[in-house]
PDB file of C-alpha atoms in Angstrom:
ATOM      1  CA  MET A   1       1.208  -9.235 -14.320  1.00 95.00           C
ATOM      2  CA  LYS A   2       3.994  -9.151 -16.885  1.00 96.00           C
ATOM      3  CA  ARG A   3       6.809  -7.245 -15.184  1.00 98.00           C
ATOM      4  CA  ILE A   4       8.182  -5.515 -12.086  1.00 98.00           C
ATOM      5  CA  ILE A   5       9.619  -1.999 -12.293  1.00 98.00           C
ATOM      6  CA  ILE A   6      11.856  -0.871  -9.430  1.00 98.00           C
ATOM      7  CA  HIS A   7      12.087   2.772  -8.377  1.00 98.00           C
ATOM      8  CA  TRP A   8      13.328   5.104  -5.719  1.00 98.00           C
ATOM      9  CA  THR A   9      10.796   7.633  -4.441  1.00 98.00           C
ATOM     10  CA  ALA A  10      13.185  10.637  -4.389  1.00 97.00           C
ATOM     11  CA  GLY A  11      11.786  11.219  -0.900  1.00 98.00           C
ATOM     12  CA  THR A  12      12.649  10.427   2.700  1.00 98.00           C
ATOM     13  CA  TYR A  13      12.810   6.983   4.309  1.00 98.00           C
ATOM     14  CA  ARG A  14       9.057   7.032   5.065  1.00 97.00           C
ATOM     15  CA  PRO A  15       6.411   6.921   2.329  1.00 97.00           C
ATOM     16  CA  ASN A  16       4.146   9.949   1.999  1.00 97.00           C
ATOM     17  CA  SER A  17       0.535   9.988   0.739  1.00 96.00           C
ATOM     18  CA  VAL A  18       1.521  10.737  -2.875  1.00 97.00           C
ATOM     19  CA  GLU A  19       4.033   7.884  -2.945  1.00 97.00           C
ATOM     20  CA  LEU A  20       1.443   5.487  -1.493  1.00 97.00           C
ATOM     21  CA  GLU A  21      -0.812   6.365  -4.470  1.00 97.00           C
ATOM     22  CA  HIS A  22       1.890   5.726  -7.080  1.00 98.00           C
ATOM     23  CA  TYR A  23       3.489   2.434  -6.032  1.00 98.00           C
ATOM     24  CA  HIS A  24       2.157  -0.995  -5.097  1.00 97.00           C
ATOM     25  CA  TYR A  25       4.925  -1.695  -2.578  1.00 97.00           C
ATOM     26  CA  LEU A  26       7.243   0.729  -0.779  1.00 97.00           C
ATOM     27  CA  ILE A  27      10.316  -0.234   1.238  1.00 97.00           C
ATOM     28  CA  ASP A  28      10.968   2.077   4.165  1.00 97.00           C
ATOM     29  CA  PHE A  29      13.871   2.473   6.566  1.00 97.00           C
ATOM     30  CA  GLU A  30      13.881   3.203  10.292  1.00 94.00           C
ATOM     31  CA  LYS A  31      17.026   3.963  12.288  1.00 90.00           C
ATOM     32  CA  GLU A  32      15.622   3.906  15.842  1.00 81.00           C
ATOM     33  CA  PRO A  33      15.494   1.941  18.088  1.00 82.00           C
ATOM     34  CA  LYS A  34      17.426  -0.318  15.680  1.00 86.00           C
ATOM     35  CA  GLU A  35      17.855  -0.259  11.927  1.00 90.00           C
ATOM     36  CA  LYS A  36      14.872  -1.869  10.232  1.00 94.00           C
ATOM     37  CA  SER A  37      13.413  -1.996   6.726  1.00 95.00           C
ATOM     38  CA  THR A  38       9.826  -3.063   6.036  1.00 94.00           C
ATOM     39  CA  VAL A  39       7.506  -3.444   3.047  1.00 95.00           C
ATOM     40  CA  ARG A  40       4.588  -0.999   3.069  1.00 95.00           C
ATOM     41  CA  PHE A  41       1.530  -1.460   0.867  1.00 95.00           C
ATOM     42  CA  GLY A  42       0.475   1.258  -1.549  1.00 96.00           C
ATOM     43  CA  LYS A  43      -3.180   2.148  -2.075  1.00 97.00           C
ATOM     44  CA  CYS A  44      -3.500   0.058  -5.250  1.00 97.00           C
ATOM     45  CA  ARG A  45      -3.069  -3.677  -5.696  1.00 96.00           C
ATOM     46  CA  PRO A  46      -0.917  -4.986  -8.572  1.00 97.00           C
ATOM     47  CA  GLU A  47      -4.111  -6.268 -10.239  1.00 97.00           C
ATOM     48  CA  ASP A  48      -5.339  -2.660 -10.500  1.00 97.00           C
ATOM     49  CA  ASN A  49      -2.657  -2.206 -13.167  1.00 97.00           C
ATOM     50  CA  LEU A  50      -3.880  -4.993 -15.443  1.00 96.00           C
ATOM     51  CA  ASN A  51      -5.728  -2.339 -17.465  1.00 94.00           C
ATOM     52  CA  CYS A  52      -4.717   1.291 -17.028  1.00 94.00           C
ATOM     53  CA  THR A  53      -6.966   2.666 -19.790  1.00 92.00           C
ATOM     54  CA  ASP A  54     -10.441   1.764 -18.512  1.00 91.00           C
ATOM     55  CA  GLY A  55     -10.812   4.756 -16.186  1.00 90.00           C
ATOM     56  CA  SER A  56     -10.362   2.811 -12.955  1.00 93.00           C
ATOM     57  CA  ARG A  57      -7.769   3.634 -10.307  1.00 95.00           C
ATOM     58  CA  TYR A  58      -4.239   2.272 -10.770  1.00 97.00           C
ATOM     59  CA  ALA A  59      -0.713   2.946  -9.502  1.00 97.00           C
ATOM     60  CA  ALA A  60       0.844   5.435 -11.960  1.00 97.00           C
ATOM     61  CA  HIS A  61       4.498   4.615 -11.298  1.00 98.00           C
ATOM     62  CA  THR A  62       5.992   4.376 -14.808  1.00 97.00           C
ATOM     63  CA  GLY A  63       4.963   6.734 -17.599  1.00 96.00           C
ATOM     64  CA  GLY A  64       4.257   4.620 -20.684  1.00 96.00           C
ATOM     65  CA  GLY A  65       4.658   1.336 -18.806  1.00 97.00           C
ATOM     66  CA  ASN A  66       2.021   1.050 -16.100  1.00 97.00           C
ATOM     67  CA  THR A  67      -0.202  -1.591 -17.699  1.00 97.00           C
ATOM     68  CA  GLY A  68       0.732  -5.024 -16.394  1.00 97.00           C
ATOM     69  CA  SER A  69       3.545  -3.615 -14.255  1.00 98.00           C
ATOM     70  CA  ILE A  70       4.073  -3.954 -10.507  1.00 98.00           C
ATOM     71  CA  GLY A  71       5.674  -0.833  -9.031  1.00 98.00           C
ATOM     72  CA  VAL A  72       8.185  -1.426  -6.227  1.00 98.00           C
ATOM     73  CA  ALA A  73       9.803   1.660  -4.689  1.00 98.00           C
ATOM     74  CA  LEU A  74      12.619   2.227  -2.216  1.00 98.00           C
ATOM     75  CA  CYS A  75      11.795   5.164   0.066  1.00 98.00           C
ATOM     76  CA  ALA A  76      14.965   7.202  -0.345  1.00 98.00           C
ATOM     77  CA  MET A  77      17.078   9.602  -2.402  1.00 97.00           C
ATOM     78  CA  LEU A  78      15.589  12.997  -1.521  1.00 97.00           C
ATOM     79  CA  GLY A  79      18.078  15.623  -2.697  1.00 95.00           C
ATOM     80  CA  TYR A  80      19.829  13.392  -5.262  1.00 94.00           C
ATOM     81  CA  GLN A  81      21.478  15.535  -7.944  1.00 93.00           C
ATOM     82  CA  GLY A  82      24.038  13.071  -9.271  1.00 89.00           C
ATOM     83  CA  ILE A  83      26.732  10.755  -7.946  1.00 87.00           C
ATOM     84  CA  LYS A  84      28.644  13.653  -6.384  1.00 89.00           C
ATOM     85  CA  ARG A  85      25.546  15.045  -4.630  1.00 93.00           C
ATOM     86  CA  ILE A  86      23.426  12.124  -3.451  1.00 93.00           C
ATOM     87  CA  GLY A  87      21.516  13.969  -0.721  1.00 94.00           C
ATOM     88  CA  ASN A  88      20.879  12.865   2.867  1.00 96.00           C
ATOM     89  CA  TYR A  89      18.692   9.827   2.139  1.00 97.00           C
ATOM     90  CA  PRO A  90      20.775   7.256   0.239  1.00 97.00           C
ATOM     91  CA  ILE A  91      19.231   3.813  -0.240  1.00 97.00           C
ATOM     92  CA  LYS A  92      20.357   1.592   2.633  1.00 96.00           C
ATOM     93  CA  PRO A  93      21.724  -1.948   2.079  1.00 95.00           C
ATOM     94  CA  LEU A  94      18.936  -3.217   4.355  1.00 95.00           C
ATOM     95  CA  GLN A  95      16.340  -1.755   1.989  1.00 96.00           C
ATOM     96  CA  MET A  96      17.967  -3.409  -0.995  1.00 96.00           C
ATOM     97  CA  GLU A  97      17.878  -6.840   0.655  1.00 95.00           C
ATOM     98  CA  VAL A  98      14.170  -6.394   1.372  1.00 96.00           C
ATOM     99  CA  CYS A  99      13.682  -5.316  -2.257  1.00 97.00           C
ATOM    100  CA  TYR A 100      15.432  -8.422  -3.609  1.00 96.00           C
ATOM    101  CA  GLU A 101      13.374 -10.776  -1.469  1.00 94.00           C
ATOM    102  CA  LEU A 102      10.114  -8.931  -2.142  1.00 96.00           C
ATOM    103  CA  CYS A 103      10.690  -9.075  -5.905  1.00 97.00           C
ATOM    104  CA  ALA A 104      11.574 -12.787  -5.724  1.00 95.00           C
ATOM    105  CA  ARG A 105       8.319 -13.473  -3.888  1.00 94.00           C
ATOM    106  CA  LEU A 106       6.369 -11.397  -6.415  1.00 96.00           C
ATOM    107  CA  CYS A 107       8.014 -13.336  -9.266  1.00 96.00           C
ATOM    108  CA  ILE A 108       6.808 -16.597  -7.724  1.00 93.00           C
ATOM    109  CA  LYS A 109       3.327 -15.292  -6.893  1.00 92.00           C
ATOM    110  CA  TYR A 110       2.688 -13.709 -10.303  1.00 95.00           C
ATOM    111  CA  LYS A 111       4.832 -16.115 -12.377  1.00 95.00           C
ATOM    112  CA  VAL A 112       7.065 -13.297 -13.631  1.00 97.00           C
ATOM    113  CA  PRO A 113      10.318 -14.641 -15.130  1.00 97.00           C
ATOM    114  CA  ILE A 114      13.564 -12.906 -14.188  1.00 98.00           C
ATOM    115  CA  SER A 115      14.928 -11.215 -17.298  1.00 98.00           C
ATOM    116  CA  LYS A 116      15.856  -7.744 -18.588  1.00 97.00           C
ATOM    117  CA  GLU A 117      12.394  -7.465 -20.164  1.00 97.00           C
ATOM    118  CA  THR A 118      10.454  -8.411 -17.035  1.00 98.00           C
ATOM    119  CA  ILE A 119      12.449  -7.036 -14.065  1.00 98.00           C
ATOM    120  CA  MET A 120      13.870  -3.572 -14.602  1.00 98.00           C
ATOM    121  CA  THR A 121      14.612  -0.270 -12.972  1.00 98.00           C
ATOM    122  CA  HIS A 122      12.697   2.851 -13.992  1.00 98.00           C
ATOM    123  CA  TYR A 123      16.002   4.107 -15.408  1.00 98.00           C
ATOM    124  CA  GLU A 124      16.224   1.046 -17.685  1.00 98.00           C
ATOM    125  CA  PHE A 125      12.585   1.379 -18.765  1.00 98.00           C
ATOM    126  CA  GLY A 126      13.184   5.012 -19.758  1.00 97.00           C
ATOM    127  CA  LYS A 127      16.277   4.045 -21.767  1.00 97.00           C
ATOM    128  CA  LYS A 128      14.338   1.338 -23.632  1.00 97.00           C
ATOM    129  CA  ASN A 129      11.292   3.561 -24.170  1.00 97.00           C
ATOM    130  CA  PRO A 130      12.594   7.057 -24.960  1.00 96.00           C
ATOM    131  CA  LEU A 131       9.274   8.253 -26.395  1.00 96.00           C
ATOM    132  CA  THR A 132       7.543   7.909 -23.010  1.00 96.00           C
ATOM    133  CA  THR A 133       7.531  10.257 -20.024  1.00 96.00           C
ATOM    134  CA  SER A 134       9.910   7.798 -18.327  1.00 97.00           C
ATOM    135  CA  ARG A 135      12.722   9.036 -20.541  1.00 96.00           C
ATOM    136  CA  GLY A 136      15.615  10.408 -18.467  1.00 94.00           C
ATOM    137  CA  LYS A 137      14.441   8.957 -15.143  1.00 95.00           C
ATOM    138  CA  GLN A 138      17.315   8.480 -12.699  1.00 94.00           C
ATOM    139  CA  ASP A 139      15.822   5.734 -10.540  1.00 96.00           C
ATOM    140  CA  ILE A 140      17.810   3.604 -10.055  1.00 95.00           C
ATOM    141  CA  ALA A 141      21.069   4.987 -11.485  1.00 94.00           C
ATOM    142  CA  TYR A 142      23.111   4.955  -8.263  1.00 95.00           C
ATOM    143  CA  LEU A 143      23.531   2.604  -5.302  1.00 94.00           C
ATOM    144  CA  ALA A 144      25.247   4.004  -2.218  1.00 91.00           C
ATOM    145  CA  SER A 145      26.109   0.444  -1.145  1.00 89.00           C
ATOM    146  CA  ASN A 146      27.976  -0.084  -4.448  1.00 91.00           C
ATOM    147  CA  PRO A 147      28.918   3.413  -5.666  1.00 92.00           C
ATOM    148  CA  SER A 148      31.393   2.255  -8.319  1.00 92.00           C
ATOM    149  CA  LEU A 149      28.684   0.290 -10.163  1.00 94.00           C
ATOM    150  CA  PRO A 150      27.779   2.178 -13.383  1.00 94.00           C
ATOM    151  CA  ALA A 151      24.116   3.083 -13.926  1.00 94.00           C
ATOM    152  CA  GLY A 152      23.883   0.695 -16.893  1.00 94.00           C
ATOM    153  CA  LYS A 153      24.973  -2.285 -14.757  1.00 97.00           C
ATOM    154  CA  ILE A 154      22.727  -1.719 -11.726  1.00 97.00           C
ATOM    155  CA  GLY A 155      19.754  -3.533 -13.278  1.00 97.00           C
ATOM    156  CA  ASP A 156      21.850  -6.672 -13.883  1.00 98.00           C
ATOM    157  CA  PHE A 157      23.149  -6.527 -10.320  1.00 97.00           C
ATOM    158  CA  ILE A 158      19.609  -6.265  -8.941  1.00 98.00           C
ATOM    159  CA  ARG A 159      18.327  -9.107 -11.150  1.00 98.00           C
ATOM    160  CA  ASN A 160      21.160 -11.393  -9.975  1.00 98.00           C
ATOM    161  CA  LYS A 161      20.285 -10.704  -6.338  1.00 97.00           C
ATOM    162  CA  ILE A 162      16.570 -11.307  -6.981  1.00 97.00           C
ATOM    163  CA  LYS A 163      17.464 -14.565  -8.742  1.00 97.00           C
ATOM    164  CA  TRP A 164      19.422 -15.712  -5.664  1.00 96.00           C
ATOM    165  CA  TYR A 165      16.383 -15.181  -3.419  1.00 94.00           C
ATOM    166  CA  TYR A 166      14.075 -16.725  -6.035  1.00 95.00           C
ATOM    167  CA  GLU A 167      16.158 -19.897  -6.248  1.00 94.00           C
ATOM    168  CA  LYS A 168      16.390 -20.112  -2.467  1.00 92.00           C
ATOM    169  CA  LEU A 169      12.594 -19.819  -2.108  1.00 90.00           C
ATOM    170  CA  ASN A 170      11.943 -22.271  -4.959  1.00 86.00           C
ATOM    171  CA  LEU A 171      14.307 -24.819  -3.428  1.00 86.00           C
ATOM    172  CA  LYS A 172      12.325 -24.700  -0.192  1.00 80.00           C
ATOM    173  CA  LEU A 173       9.069 -25.093  -2.132  1.00 77.00           C
ATOM    174  CA  LYS A 174      10.472 -28.113  -4.037  1.00 79.00           C
ATOM    175  CA  GLU A 175      11.582 -29.716  -0.782  1.00 80.00           C
ATOM    176  CA  ASN A 176       8.094 -29.153   0.659  1.00 77.00           C
ATOM    177  CA  GLU A 177       9.436 -26.853   3.355  1.00 73.00           C
ATOM    178  CA  PRO A 178       6.908 -24.348   4.662  1.00 67.00           C
ATOM    179  CA  VAL A 179       7.409 -21.082   2.760  1.00 66.00           C
ATOM    180  CA  SER A 180       5.142 -18.131   3.302  1.00 66.00           C
ATOM    181  CA  LEU A 181       4.661 -15.885   0.293  1.00 66.00           C
ATOM    182  CA  ASP A 182       2.986 -13.338   2.573  1.00 69.00           C
ATOM    183  CA  ILE A 183       4.445 -10.025   1.414  1.00 75.00           C
ATOM    184  CA  SER A 184       3.568  -8.316   4.705  1.00 70.00           C
ATOM    185  CA  LYS A 185       6.152 -10.476   6.472  1.00 65.00           C
ATOM    186  CA  VAL A 186       9.100  -9.279   4.363  1.00 80.00           C
ATOM    187  CA  SER A 187      11.349  -7.111   6.528  1.00 79.00           C
ATOM    188  CA  ARG A 188      14.926  -6.976   7.806  1.00 74.00           C
ATOM    189  CA  THR A 189      16.772  -5.650  10.815  1.00 79.00           C
ATOM    190  CA  ALA A 190      20.465  -4.803  10.953  1.00 68.00           C
ATOM    191  CA  LYS A 191      21.018  -7.770  13.265  1.00 51.00           C
ATOM    192  CA  VAL A 192      19.424 -10.219  10.808  1.00 42.00           C
ATOM    193  CA  LEU A 193      21.491  -8.814   7.961  1.00 40.00           C
ATOM    194  CA  GLU A 194      24.718  -9.262   9.956  1.00 39.00           C
ATOM    195  CA  THR A 195      23.790 -12.833  10.880  1.00 34.00           C
ATOM    196  CA  HIS A 196      22.765 -14.011   7.427  1.00 36.00           C
ATOM    197  CA  GLY A 197      24.951 -11.864   5.226  1.00 39.00           C
ATOM    198  CA  GLN A 198      23.738 -10.087   2.117  1.00 39.00           C
ATOM    199  CA  GLY A 199      23.126 -13.135  -0.046  1.00 38.00           C
TER     200      GLY A 199
END
């Protein structure tokens, strides 16, 4: 795999069947009985996107950029119409922390370096590739947890957070500490976030 592209689903906090077809990993949010965010697996594996032109099934998450790309999506942002009308499903800070850690683990697993060319939002991909159907995509052009951050700076912010988790995981690996790269174990609760901070 050569890159990770980060999205929002423009849906609710739970993935639906269409979203499960389009993304490799989806990050949900539950409010009851306590706030929790968990990684859900889409119907395709990242390896299904190694070749998107051979007629086999793949996760179609980024028009013009699916081949070699892992699609990570935050289940949120239904009703978003701009920064003054964000709808009733803003991305939660808990979801973002899960996203950062998930992407760091994927970078280690698939040997994806952390750079603007290899970790990007769908918004950034569309800006860089205006002749594709990803042109004009809004995900991710707004973060409710950091509303003053301009759309053009969100990708850098996300990459810095992923890098923090990546370095933390790599340090443990170098010190021979047991580190599980099991994606299914990546989740957060509000209590954990309060205890450990937001990195």
